[in-house]
Tab-separated table of C-alpha atoms in Angstrom:
chain	number	residue	atom	x	y	z
C	1	MET	CA	62.863	-64.016	-36.317
C	2	LYS	CA	63.458	-60.715	-34.518
C	3	THR	CA	64.385	-61.226	-30.888
C	4	ILE	CA	61.580	-60.230	-28.524
C	5	ARG	CA	62.438	-56.992	-26.723
C	6	SER	CA	62.299	-57.074	-22.969
C	7	HIS	CA	64.311	-55.407	-20.261
C	8	THR	CA	65.021	-58.871	-18.936
C	9	ALA	CA	66.138	-60.340	-22.242
C	10	CYS	CA	69.808	-61.050	-22.649
C	11	ALA	CA	71.524	-59.344	-25.570
C	12	ASP	CA	73.500	-62.447	-26.507
C	13	ALA	CA	70.821	-64.027	-28.658
C	14	TYR	CA	70.277	-61.473	-31.388
C	15	PRO	CA	70.121	-62.256	-34.459
C	16	ALA	CA	70.880	-58.828	-35.854
C	17	ASP	CA	68.160	-57.289	-38.030
C	18	MET	CA	69.425	-57.621	-41.557
C	19	ALA	CA	66.790	-55.096	-42.581
C	20	ASP	CA	68.969	-52.535	-40.845
C	21	GLY	CA	71.645	-53.324	-43.441
C	22	VAL	CA	74.870	-51.423	-43.453
C	23	GLY	CA	73.046	-48.524	-41.754
C	24	SER	CA	73.272	-50.287	-38.399
C	25	PRO	CA	76.227	-49.113	-36.277
C	26	ALA	CA	76.993	-52.676	-35.241
C	27	ARG	CA	76.665	-53.942	-38.812
C	28	ARG	CA	78.999	-51.292	-40.223
C	29	ALA	CA	81.536	-51.887	-37.489
C	30	PHE	CA	81.306	-55.634	-38.078
C	31	LEU	CA	81.953	-55.288	-41.814
C	32	ARG	CA	84.889	-53.002	-41.213
C	33	ARG	CA	86.465	-55.040	-38.450
C	34	SER	CA	85.838	-58.534	-39.723
C	35	GLY	CA	88.804	-57.998	-42.059
C	36	GLN	CA	91.004	-57.718	-38.991
C	37	LEU	CA	89.638	-61.043	-37.747
C	38	ALA	CA	90.704	-62.682	-40.989
C	39	LEU	CA	94.311	-62.310	-39.883
C	40	THR	CA	93.613	-64.831	-37.146
C	41	GLY	CA	91.629	-67.153	-39.374
C	42	THR	CA	88.317	-66.349	-37.683
C	43	ALA	CA	86.628	-64.197	-40.315
C	44	LEU	CA	84.500	-66.986	-41.778
C	45	PRO	CA	83.042	-68.236	-38.483
C	46	PHE	CA	82.260	-64.661	-37.434
C	47	ALA	CA	80.707	-63.838	-40.782
C	48	LEU	CA	78.531	-66.929	-40.629
C	49	ASN	CA	77.550	-66.529	-36.993
C	50	LEU	CA	75.369	-63.436	-36.976
C	51	ALA	CA	74.671	-63.969	-33.300
C	52	ALA	CA	78.229	-62.767	-32.690
C	53	ILE	CA	77.901	-59.563	-34.672
C	54	GLY	CA	77.753	-57.490	-31.483
C	55	GLU	CA	81.005	-59.026	-30.299
C	56	ALA	CA	82.759	-58.207	-33.560
C	57	ALA	CA	81.416	-54.664	-33.519
C	58	ALA	CA	82.586	-53.761	-30.046
C	59	PHE	CA	85.351	-51.239	-29.650
C	60	ASN	CA	88.355	-52.276	-27.607
C	61	ALA	CA	87.847	-51.548	-23.913
C	62	ASP	CA	90.764	-52.335	-21.639
C	63	ASP	CA	89.487	-50.055	-18.874
C	64	TYR	CA	86.120	-49.092	-17.394
C	65	LYS	CA	83.931	-46.170	-18.484
C	66	ALA	CA	80.330	-45.225	-17.829
C	67	LEU	CA	77.952	-42.552	-19.066
C	68	VAL	CA	75.052	-41.530	-16.824
C	69	CYS	CA	72.155	-39.574	-18.326
C	70	VAL	CA	70.251	-37.547	-15.703
C	71	PHE	CA	66.956	-36.648	-17.385
C	72	LEU	CA	64.863	-33.810	-15.929
C	73	TYR	CA	61.301	-34.555	-17.009
C	74	GLY	CA	58.948	-31.656	-17.653
C	75	GLY	CA	61.302	-29.168	-19.297
C	76	ASN	CA	63.682	-27.423	-16.911
C	77	ASP	CA	63.594	-23.626	-16.638
C	78	TYR	CA	67.065	-22.643	-17.882
C	79	ALA	CA	66.934	-19.000	-16.809
C	80	ASN	CA	66.573	-19.771	-13.087
C	81	THR	CA	69.011	-22.700	-13.191
C	82	VAL	CA	72.054	-21.076	-14.800
C	83	VAL	CA	71.226	-17.476	-13.952
C	84	THR	CA	72.723	-14.504	-15.766
C	85	TYR	CA	74.602	-12.371	-13.222
C	86	ASP	CA	76.617	-9.493	-14.723
C	87	ASP	CA	74.863	-6.175	-14.115
C	88	PRO	CA	73.553	-5.382	-17.640
C	89	SER	CA	72.328	-8.931	-18.251
C	90	TYR	CA	70.825	-9.292	-14.793
C	91	ALA	CA	68.954	-6.006	-15.173
C	92	ALA	CA	67.398	-7.254	-18.430
C	93	TYR	CA	66.628	-10.636	-16.825
C	94	ALA	CA	64.922	-9.037	-13.816
C	95	GLN	CA	62.843	-6.720	-16.015
C	96	ILE	CA	61.673	-9.564	-18.276
C	97	ARG	CA	61.025	-12.134	-15.536
C	98	GLY	CA	59.401	-9.815	-13.024
C	99	SER	CA	58.073	-11.745	-10.032
C	100	ILE	CA	59.785	-15.013	-11.008
C	101	ALA	CA	63.288	-13.456	-11.145
C	102	LEU	CA	65.664	-14.592	-8.404
C	103	PRO	CA	67.069	-11.777	-6.239
C	104	LYS	CA	70.641	-11.051	-7.220
C	105	ALA	CA	71.791	-11.090	-3.602
C	106	SER	CA	70.687	-14.731	-3.322
C	107	LEU	CA	73.066	-15.729	-6.121
C	108	ALA	CA	76.347	-14.538	-4.593
C	109	SER	CA	77.117	-17.906	-2.954
C	110	THR	CA	76.723	-19.812	-6.232
C	111	LEU	CA	78.361	-17.299	-8.598
C	112	LEU	CA	80.469	-19.316	-11.043
C	113	SER	CA	84.028	-18.132	-11.625
C	114	PRO	CA	85.379	-19.916	-14.708
C	115	SER	CA	89.086	-20.344	-15.339
C	116	THR	CA	88.660	-18.318	-18.537
C	117	PRO	CA	86.138	-15.467	-18.256
C	118	LEU	CA	83.287	-15.326	-20.735
C	119	PRO	CA	83.405	-12.703	-23.504
C	120	ASN	CA	81.838	-9.287	-22.988
C	121	GLY	CA	81.928	-9.567	-19.218
C	122	ARG	CA	79.125	-12.138	-19.088
C	123	GLN	CA	78.690	-13.919	-15.760
C	124	TYR	CA	76.442	-16.696	-14.493
C	125	ALA	CA	75.453	-18.164	-11.152
C	126	LEU	CA	73.691	-21.408	-10.385
C	127	HIS	CA	70.373	-21.411	-8.543
C	128	PRO	CA	71.009	-20.908	-4.795
C	129	ALA	CA	69.808	-24.479	-4.136
C	130	MET	CA	72.677	-25.857	-6.249
C	131	GLY	CA	75.608	-25.189	-3.942
C	132	GLY	CA	76.981	-28.717	-4.315
C	133	LEU	CA	77.285	-28.444	-8.098
C	134	ALA	CA	78.740	-24.967	-7.787
C	135	GLY	CA	81.429	-26.491	-5.581
C	136	LEU	CA	82.155	-29.189	-8.168
C	137	PHE	CA	82.365	-26.495	-10.852
C	138	HIS	CA	84.969	-24.566	-8.880
C	139	GLY	CA	86.821	-27.794	-8.170
C	140	GLY	CA	87.175	-28.371	-11.910
C	141	LYS	CA	84.829	-31.380	-11.924
C	142	ALA	CA	81.793	-29.794	-13.602
C	143	ALA	CA	81.166	-27.681	-16.677
C	144	VAL	CA	78.186	-25.855	-18.176
C	145	GLN	CA	77.134	-26.339	-21.788
C	146	LEU	CA	75.224	-23.239	-22.838
C	147	ASN	CA	72.143	-23.243	-25.039
C	148	VAL	CA	71.956	-26.830	-26.261
C	149	GLY	CA	68.867	-28.388	-27.833
C	150	PRO	CA	67.623	-30.509	-30.741
C	151	LEU	CA	68.616	-29.312	-34.227
C	152	VAL	CA	68.485	-31.084	-37.563
C	153	VAL	CA	70.780	-28.507	-39.193
C	154	PRO	CA	72.308	-25.266	-37.913
C	155	LEU	CA	69.631	-22.575	-37.938
C	156	THR	CA	69.379	-18.807	-37.783
C	157	ARG	CA	66.217	-17.099	-36.668
C	158	ALA	CA	65.437	-16.067	-40.248
C	159	GLN	CA	65.839	-19.651	-41.447
C	160	TYR	CA	63.623	-20.904	-38.630
C	161	ALA	CA	60.955	-18.343	-39.513
C	162	GLY	CA	61.194	-19.012	-43.251
C	163	SER	CA	59.248	-21.493	-45.343
C	164	ASP	CA	62.137	-23.506	-46.844
C	165	ARG	CA	61.822	-26.595	-44.686
C	166	LYS	CA	63.660	-28.763	-47.219
C	167	THR	CA	66.901	-26.822	-46.788
C	168	TYR	CA	66.293	-25.760	-43.199
C	169	PRO	CA	64.264	-28.459	-41.434
C	170	VAL	CA	63.356	-27.997	-37.792
C	171	PRO	CA	63.050	-30.765	-35.188
C	172	PRO	CA	59.662	-32.474	-35.306
C	173	LYS	CA	56.868	-31.391	-32.970
C	174	LEU	CA	58.723	-28.669	-31.125
C	175	PHE	CA	57.450	-27.687	-27.664
C	176	SER	CA	55.630	-31.025	-27.119
C	177	HIS	CA	56.663	-32.804	-23.919
C	178	ASN	CA	56.488	-36.425	-25.066
C	179	ASP	CA	57.917	-35.748	-28.493
C	180	GLN	CA	60.809	-33.582	-27.319
C	181	GLN	CA	61.702	-36.083	-24.604
C	182	SER	CA	61.968	-38.660	-27.374
C	183	VAL	CA	63.830	-36.316	-29.738
C	184	TRP	CA	66.408	-35.574	-27.044
C	185	GLN	CA	66.881	-39.281	-26.371
C	186	SER	CA	66.610	-40.675	-29.898
C	187	SER	CA	66.522	-37.887	-32.546
C	188	SER	CA	62.920	-38.879	-33.392
C	189	PRO	CA	59.517	-37.995	-31.899
C	190	GLU	CA	57.323	-40.173	-29.704
C	191	GLY	CA	57.167	-43.719	-31.052
C	192	SER	CA	60.890	-44.009	-31.669
C	193	THR	CA	62.344	-47.401	-30.748
C	194	VAL	CA	66.106	-46.734	-30.715
C	195	GLY	CA	67.984	-44.119	-28.667
C	196	TRP	CA	71.524	-42.816	-28.919
C	197	GLY	CA	72.464	-44.306	-25.558
C	198	GLY	CA	71.356	-47.686	-26.851
C	199	ARG	CA	73.259	-47.196	-30.107
C	200	ILE	CA	76.398	-46.520	-28.084
C	201	GLY	CA	75.546	-49.672	-26.132
C	202	ASP	CA	75.366	-51.638	-29.397
C	203	LEU	CA	79.048	-50.956	-29.947
C	204	ALA	CA	79.953	-51.735	-26.346
C	205	LEU	CA	78.246	-55.138	-26.043
C	206	GLY	CA	81.323	-57.183	-26.827
C	207	SER	CA	83.377	-55.381	-24.183
C	208	ASN	CA	81.262	-56.832	-21.385
C	209	GLY	CA	81.252	-60.320	-19.952
C	210	ASN	CA	77.448	-60.207	-19.835
C	211	ALA	CA	76.063	-57.966	-22.574
C	212	LEU	CA	72.783	-57.593	-20.670
C	213	PHE	CA	74.405	-55.196	-18.197
C	214	THR	CA	75.574	-52.726	-20.856
C	215	CYS	CA	72.520	-50.437	-20.765
C	216	VAL	CA	70.927	-50.080	-17.330
C	217	SER	CA	67.914	-48.006	-16.278
C	218	VAL	CA	67.034	-47.258	-12.667
C	219	THR	CA	63.889	-45.332	-13.613
C	220	GLY	CA	61.790	-47.593	-15.822
C	221	ASN	CA	61.600	-47.807	-19.582
C	222	ALA	CA	63.342	-45.127	-21.659
C	223	VAL	CA	63.971	-45.035	-25.391
C	224	PHE	CA	67.417	-43.534	-24.686
C	225	LEU	CA	68.791	-46.978	-23.728
C	226	SER	CA	67.159	-49.011	-26.481
C	227	GLY	CA	69.623	-50.104	-29.160
C	228	GLN	CA	69.406	-52.195	-32.276
C	229	GLN	CA	70.925	-55.105	-30.355
C	230	ALA	CA	71.397	-53.679	-26.853
C	231	LEU	CA	68.425	-54.102	-24.543
C	232	GLN	CA	67.956	-52.025	-21.435
C	233	TYR	CA	68.178	-53.926	-18.175
C	234	GLN	CA	65.986	-52.345	-15.519
C	235	VAL	CA	66.730	-52.343	-11.826
C	236	SER	CA	64.901	-50.638	-8.993
C	237	THR	CA	66.467	-48.433	-6.335
C	238	GLY	CA	66.450	-51.536	-4.139
C	239	GLY	CA	68.260	-53.778	-6.605
C	240	ALA	CA	67.437	-56.355	-9.261
C	241	VAL	CA	63.774	-56.978	-10.024
C	242	ALA	CA	62.866	-60.541	-9.086
C	243	ILE	CA	60.053	-62.852	-10.180
C	244	ASN	CA	58.618	-63.341	-6.705
C	245	SER	CA	56.970	-66.705	-7.297
C	246	VAL	CA	60.332	-68.107	-8.418
C	247	ARG	CA	62.491	-66.436	-5.814
C	248	SER	CA	60.343	-66.949	-2.698
C	249	ASN	CA	58.100	-69.666	-1.359
C	250	VAL	CA	54.524	-69.496	-2.634
C	251	TYR	CA	51.856	-69.857	0.071
C	252	GLY	CA	54.731	-70.893	2.314
C	253	SER	CA	55.562	-73.820	0.092
C	254	ALA	CA	58.982	-74.431	-1.446
C	255	ALA	CA	57.430	-77.155	-3.610
C	256	VAL	CA	55.097	-74.643	-5.261
C	257	LYS	CA	58.016	-72.251	-5.810
C	258	ASN	CA	60.064	-74.978	-7.467
C	259	ALA	CA	57.119	-76.013	-9.617
C	260	MET	CA	56.644	-72.417	-10.750
C	261	ALA	CA	60.337	-72.129	-11.613
C	262	THR	CA	60.148	-75.284	-13.693
C	263	LEU	CA	56.916	-74.231	-15.373
C	264	VAL	CA	58.115	-70.833	-16.568
C	265	GLN	CA	61.491	-72.095	-17.810
C	266	GLN	CA	60.772	-75.496	-19.332
C	267	PRO	CA	61.312	-75.987	-23.103
C	268	ARG	CA	58.303	-75.372	-25.334
C	269	SER	CA	57.572	-76.463	-28.872
C	270	ASN	CA	55.728	-73.264	-29.757
C	271	LEU	CA	58.203	-70.694	-31.043
C	272	LEU	CA	56.814	-67.769	-29.054
C	273	GLU	CA	56.414	-69.823	-25.894
C	274	SER	CA	59.980	-71.046	-26.277
C	275	GLU	CA	61.325	-67.519	-26.683
C	276	TYR	CA	59.330	-66.354	-23.678
C	277	GLY	CA	60.826	-69.171	-21.622
C	278	LYS	CA	64.338	-68.172	-22.663
C	279	VAL	CA	63.673	-64.560	-21.715
C	280	THR	CA	62.334	-65.651	-18.334
C	281	ALA	CA	65.320	-67.910	-17.691
C	282	ARG	CA	67.699	-65.064	-18.523
C	283	SER	CA	65.755	-62.763	-16.203
C	284	ILE	CA	66.079	-65.205	-13.336
C	285	ALA	CA	69.803	-65.726	-13.962
C	286	ALA	CA	70.410	-61.977	-14.268
C	287	GLU	CA	68.550	-61.239	-11.034
C	288	GLN	CA	70.638	-63.805	-9.204
C	289	GLN	CA	73.872	-62.408	-10.667
C	290	VAL	CA	73.018	-58.793	-9.855
C	291	SER	CA	71.771	-59.606	-6.350
C	292	GLY	CA	74.960	-61.508	-5.629
C	293	ALA	CA	77.171	-58.761	-7.055
C	294	LEU	CA	75.437	-56.020	-5.053
C	295	GLY	CA	75.878	-57.914	-1.827
C	296	SER	CA	79.285	-56.420	-1.047
C	297	GLY	CA	81.561	-53.535	-1.938
C	298	ALA	CA	78.904	-50.802	-2.000
C	299	PRO	CA	80.288	-47.274	-1.495
C	300	SER	CA	79.803	-45.728	1.947
C	301	THR	CA	79.241	-42.201	0.569
C	302	ALA	CA	76.086	-40.672	2.053
C	303	PHE	CA	73.131	-39.920	-0.219
C	304	THR	CA	70.322	-37.658	0.995
C	305	ALA	CA	67.329	-39.654	2.233
C	306	GLY	CA	63.978	-38.875	0.641
C	307	ASN	CA	65.550	-37.716	-2.615
C	308	PRO	CA	64.336	-40.014	-5.438
C	309	LEU	CA	67.181	-39.002	-7.759
C	310	ALA	CA	69.715	-39.684	-5.015
C	311	ASP	CA	68.180	-43.146	-4.525
C	312	GLN	CA	68.624	-43.875	-8.249
C	313	LEU	CA	72.196	-42.579	-8.426
C	314	LYS	CA	73.077	-44.543	-5.295
C	315	MET	CA	72.003	-47.690	-7.139
C	316	VAL	CA	74.094	-46.653	-10.155
C	317	ALA	CA	77.070	-46.264	-7.808
C	318	ARG	CA	76.390	-49.743	-6.407
C	319	MET	CA	76.216	-51.204	-9.920
C	320	ILE	CA	79.528	-49.530	-10.780
C	321	ALA	CA	81.053	-50.911	-7.592
C	322	ALA	CA	79.922	-54.370	-8.760
C	323	ARG	CA	81.351	-53.937	-12.268
C	324	GLY	CA	83.969	-56.643	-11.759
C	325	ALA	CA	81.444	-59.256	-10.649
C	326	LEU	CA	79.151	-58.261	-13.515
C	327	GLY	CA	81.965	-58.372	-16.080
C	328	ALA	CA	81.295	-54.785	-17.181
C	329	LYS	CA	83.836	-52.621	-19.000
C	330	ARG	CA	81.443	-50.144	-20.657
C	331	GLN	CA	78.041	-49.123	-19.290
C	332	VAL	CA	75.371	-46.548	-20.088
C	333	PHE	CA	72.943	-45.642	-17.294
C	334	PHE	CA	69.688	-43.678	-17.230
C	335	VAL	CA	68.121	-41.972	-14.204
C	336	SER	CA	65.475	-39.270	-14.006
C	337	LEU	CA	63.587	-36.778	-11.887
C	338	GLY	CA	60.200	-35.221	-12.594
C	339	GLY	CA	58.578	-32.021	-11.415
C	340	PHE	CA	60.063	-29.521	-13.886
C	341	ASP	CA	56.870	-28.616	-15.787
C	342	LEU	CA	56.446	-25.406	-13.826
C	343	HIS	CA	53.921	-23.258	-15.631
C	344	ASP	CA	52.960	-22.264	-12.082
C	345	ASN	CA	54.705	-22.077	-8.712
C	346	LEU	CA	58.187	-21.760	-10.239
C	347	ILE	CA	59.604	-19.813	-7.301
C	348	ALA	CA	58.021	-22.152	-4.760
C	349	GLN	CA	58.803	-25.521	-6.352
C	350	HIS	CA	61.923	-25.075	-8.497
C	351	PRO	CA	64.311	-24.885	-5.507
C	352	THR	CA	63.190	-28.335	-4.317
C	353	VAL	CA	63.824	-30.173	-7.581
C	354	LEU	CA	67.065	-28.312	-8.344
C	355	GLY	CA	68.276	-28.995	-4.813
C	356	ARG	CA	67.628	-32.692	-5.382
C	357	VAL	CA	69.593	-32.618	-8.630
C	358	SER	CA	72.538	-30.852	-7.015
C	359	ASP	CA	72.624	-33.026	-3.890
C	360	ALA	CA	72.252	-36.276	-5.840
C	361	MET	CA	74.840	-35.489	-8.512
C	362	THR	CA	77.314	-34.197	-5.921
C	363	SER	CA	76.957	-37.329	-3.781
C	364	PHE	CA	77.262	-39.492	-6.869
C	365	TYR	CA	80.494	-37.794	-7.900
C	366	ASN	CA	81.841	-38.283	-4.359
C	367	ALA	CA	80.914	-41.979	-4.575
C	368	THR	CA	82.905	-42.348	-7.805
C	369	VAL	CA	85.878	-40.779	-6.028
C	370	GLU	CA	85.511	-43.325	-3.244
C	371	LEU	CA	85.357	-46.131	-5.820
C	372	GLY	CA	88.433	-44.838	-7.627
C	373	VAL	CA	86.595	-44.274	-10.924
C	374	ALA	CA	85.863	-40.530	-10.841
C	375	ASP	CA	87.708	-40.012	-14.130
C	376	LYS	CA	85.941	-43.029	-15.663
C	377	VAL	CA	82.338	-41.938	-15.018
C	378	THR	CA	80.640	-38.927	-16.606
C	379	ALA	CA	77.147	-37.760	-15.658
C	380	PHE	CA	75.250	-35.211	-17.721
C	381	THR	CA	71.845	-33.550	-17.576
C	382	ALA	CA	69.165	-33.488	-20.271
C	383	SER	CA	65.533	-32.349	-20.365
C	384	ASP	CA	62.523	-32.103	-22.681
C	385	PHE	CA	63.381	-28.500	-23.535
C	386	GLY	CA	64.184	-25.181	-21.914
C	387	ARG	CA	61.416	-22.731	-21.114
C	388	THR	CA	60.478	-19.165	-21.948
C	389	LEU	CA	62.454	-16.346	-20.399
C	390	ALA	CA	59.220	-14.362	-20.301
C	391	SER	CA	56.999	-14.997	-17.293
C	392	ASN	CA	53.430	-16.184	-17.665
C	393	GLY	CA	52.660	-14.707	-14.262
C	394	ASP	CA	53.736	-17.504	-11.942
C	395	GLY	CA	56.004	-19.663	-14.078
C	396	SER	CA	57.316	-20.157	-17.603
C	397	ASP	CA	56.072	-21.947	-20.700
C	398	HIS	CA	57.550	-24.505	-23.127
C	399	GLY	CA	60.732	-23.485	-24.884
C	400	TRP	CA	63.605	-24.972	-26.886
C	401	GLY	CA	67.285	-24.494	-26.028
C	402	SER	CA	68.567	-24.848	-22.472
C	403	HIS	CA	71.739	-24.931	-20.385
C	404	HIS	CA	73.052	-28.273	-19.117
C	405	LEU	CA	75.670	-29.618	-16.729
C	406	VAL	CA	78.375	-32.239	-17.226
C	407	VAL	CA	80.045	-33.742	-14.144
C	408	GLY	CA	83.013	-36.083	-13.710
C	409	GLY	CA	86.725	-36.390	-13.198
C	410	ALA	CA	87.368	-36.452	-16.957
C	411	VAL	CA	85.384	-33.252	-17.535
C	412	LYS	CA	87.394	-30.141	-18.392
C	413	GLY	CA	85.599	-28.273	-15.676
C	414	ARG	CA	85.369	-24.785	-14.270
C	415	ALA	CA	84.372	-23.658	-17.745
C	416	PHE	CA	81.450	-22.665	-19.924
C	417	TYR	CA	81.089	-24.140	-23.393
C	418	GLY	CA	79.009	-22.830	-26.262
C	419	THR	CA	77.668	-19.326	-26.766
C	420	ALA	CA	76.089	-17.216	-24.033
C	421	PRO	CA	72.711	-16.067	-25.383
C	422	ALA	CA	71.561	-12.472	-25.185
C	423	VAL	CA	68.963	-11.792	-22.488
C	424	SER	CA	65.937	-10.977	-24.616
C	425	VAL	CA	62.394	-12.069	-25.348
C	426	GLY	CA	63.165	-12.046	-29.076
C	427	ASN	CA	60.162	-10.064	-30.209
C	428	THR	CA	61.550	-6.812	-31.647
C	429	GLY	CA	63.836	-7.906	-34.484
C	430	ALA	CA	66.818	-6.161	-32.892
C	431	ALA	CA	70.267	-7.763	-32.986
C	432	GLN	CA	69.957	-9.169	-29.472
C	433	ASP	CA	66.742	-10.957	-30.480
C	434	GLN	CA	68.251	-13.106	-33.212
C	435	GLY	CA	69.025	-16.018	-30.922
C	436	HIS	CA	65.414	-16.348	-29.755
C	437	VAL	CA	62.147	-17.464	-31.331
C	438	GLY	CA	59.708	-15.516	-29.189
C	439	GLN	CA	59.081	-14.991	-25.463
C	440	GLY	CA	62.732	-15.681	-24.733
C	441	ARG	CA	62.725	-19.208	-26.136
C	442	LEU	CA	66.342	-19.958	-26.990
C	443	LEU	CA	67.184	-21.006	-30.545
C	444	PRO	CA	69.890	-23.608	-29.782
C	445	THR	CA	73.416	-22.724	-30.806
C	446	THR	CA	74.598	-26.249	-29.939
C	447	SER	CA	72.766	-29.376	-31.059
C	448	VAL	CA	72.025	-32.437	-28.962
C	449	ASP	CA	74.024	-34.388	-31.576
C	450	GLN	CA	77.145	-32.301	-30.883
C	451	TYR	CA	76.638	-32.722	-27.127
C	452	ALA	CA	76.151	-36.485	-27.498
C	453	ALA	CA	79.075	-36.904	-29.916
C	454	THR	CA	81.437	-35.283	-27.414
C	455	LEU	CA	80.338	-37.745	-24.727
C	456	ALA	CA	80.360	-40.745	-27.095
C	457	ARG	CA	83.870	-40.013	-28.357
C	458	TRP	CA	85.191	-39.944	-24.781
C	459	PHE	CA	83.365	-43.244	-24.134
C	460	GLY	CA	85.299	-44.911	-26.963
C	461	VAL	CA	83.169	-44.456	-30.092
C	462	SER	CA	85.302	-43.724	-33.149
C	463	ASN	CA	84.743	-40.745	-35.434
C	464	THR	CA	83.638	-43.044	-38.263
C	465	GLU	CA	80.918	-44.567	-36.080
C	466	LEU	CA	79.388	-41.341	-34.763
C	467	ASN	CA	77.112	-40.621	-37.735
C	468	GLY	CA	75.494	-44.032	-37.340
C	469	ILE	CA	74.686	-43.239	-33.720
C	470	LEU	CA	73.608	-39.622	-34.245
C	471	PRO	CA	71.782	-39.254	-37.566
C	472	ASN	CA	71.869	-35.444	-37.677
C	473	LEU	CA	75.565	-35.138	-36.845
C	474	GLN	CA	76.439	-35.241	-40.559
C	475	HIS	CA	75.102	-31.679	-40.859
C	476	PHE	CA	77.545	-30.292	-38.298
C	477	GLY	CA	81.298	-29.856	-38.086
C	478	ALA	CA	84.080	-29.061	-40.538
C	479	ALA	CA	83.224	-31.988	-42.825
C	480	ALA	CA	79.781	-30.451	-43.368
C	481	GLY	CA	81.254	-27.032	-43.993
C	482	ARG	CA	80.189	-25.819	-40.540
C	483	PRO	CA	83.318	-25.566	-38.401
C	484	ASP	CA	81.377	-23.076	-36.249
C	485	TYR	CA	79.308	-26.077	-35.078
C	486	PRO	CA	82.103	-28.514	-34.034
C	487	THR	CA	81.345	-32.158	-33.382
C	488	ASP	CA	83.669	-32.092	-30.374
C	489	LEU	CA	82.608	-29.354	-27.967
C	490	GLY	CA	85.779	-29.703	-25.915
C	491	PHE	CA	84.332	-30.305	-22.447
C	492	MET	CA	85.798	-33.817	-22.130
C	493	GLY	CA	89.461	-34.362	-21.374
């Protein structure tokens, strides 16, 4: 029987889906590593006990590391986030954007000065509301990945525009919010059940004392954290989610509370009822463990009040502070912020959401410094898609590639990675248009799989396990004959 999926279910009761076969990351790792276990005489018990497959598959983790995905829902406008600044590029940007272009004078305080200048004199600034992240960039703790987005294979504009979809497939359902959110998080459109954060979690389960706390969301359900064995544990910004009738007196009566606790956890003869009872019991135990762990040792770093992303990242910092009590060595977190679908009111509303991102991520980095784990925690941004460079009058429309930020003590910061795109709407067929697919929509020159592989490798995933986590990665890198699309982008130390 397949284990029922629930954010409260513990990941220690698999069994692993044998239908996944050797294609499962955990299954492949188990088969490869079980030979090592034979040296200690434990291969047969591990082979017979499929419930322990996650333990056998885990990579060795003798330290702590965490990945934190900061998802910007709605499709962030790349051109007013990482803003082209050198005179020729800015002039083209201002002409194309018109009334939604940011004044160049407003960008001077957030002009980014990389350790190694970009080719051809290109320069960028962050949005004026992102002073905190600009400071982290100049302190060597943040980097910018240019023009990243979903790709199945490397593509030129001609290949994208052509009809040979067998040789040159494009990501499914481009420019659709729900589908591209899912493609970014899982490599598949809406309806996908397994994300690359969860697949990384599959390999990390055995590193943690309680596997349930491997993949943690502070923003509700997200396919990014769903693995083949790993289940996402959800917390609120206030802490663990409790079953109120079990935790507190009902109608003022402790007797009713105790009766409810017994009722929802007692053994059942019906298979589904029994499984539900086990899930509920694990939920209650997990809530008690998390609540106890969060009770002390929280960082004192200030987070801006009224900022929903800051509230989420503050809880992530508290969970990291409690890593010892939770038995966690490897964790993947997911937080998010909405408000980026700005077809209208871009100039009025974009500063607010970008300011929240900058303030929250800056405070979170400072909290990791306080906790002594700044080089063990890496936060990175993601979004549905970028947007058009061309204005629609008061905002921008759905696009493809975008620029993203990576923050942490292990990041090789004060640098840009990837290729700076030409400032163009991509409609004339001229050389500068080749990196666009109309209206200034960026054709990605870096795939999400390359971006994710760079983060996963730092986290502890081996090269041989990456293709099982990122299904399109096999089409990139030197092994695929595309060294111009490396599987390690170089932004992690």
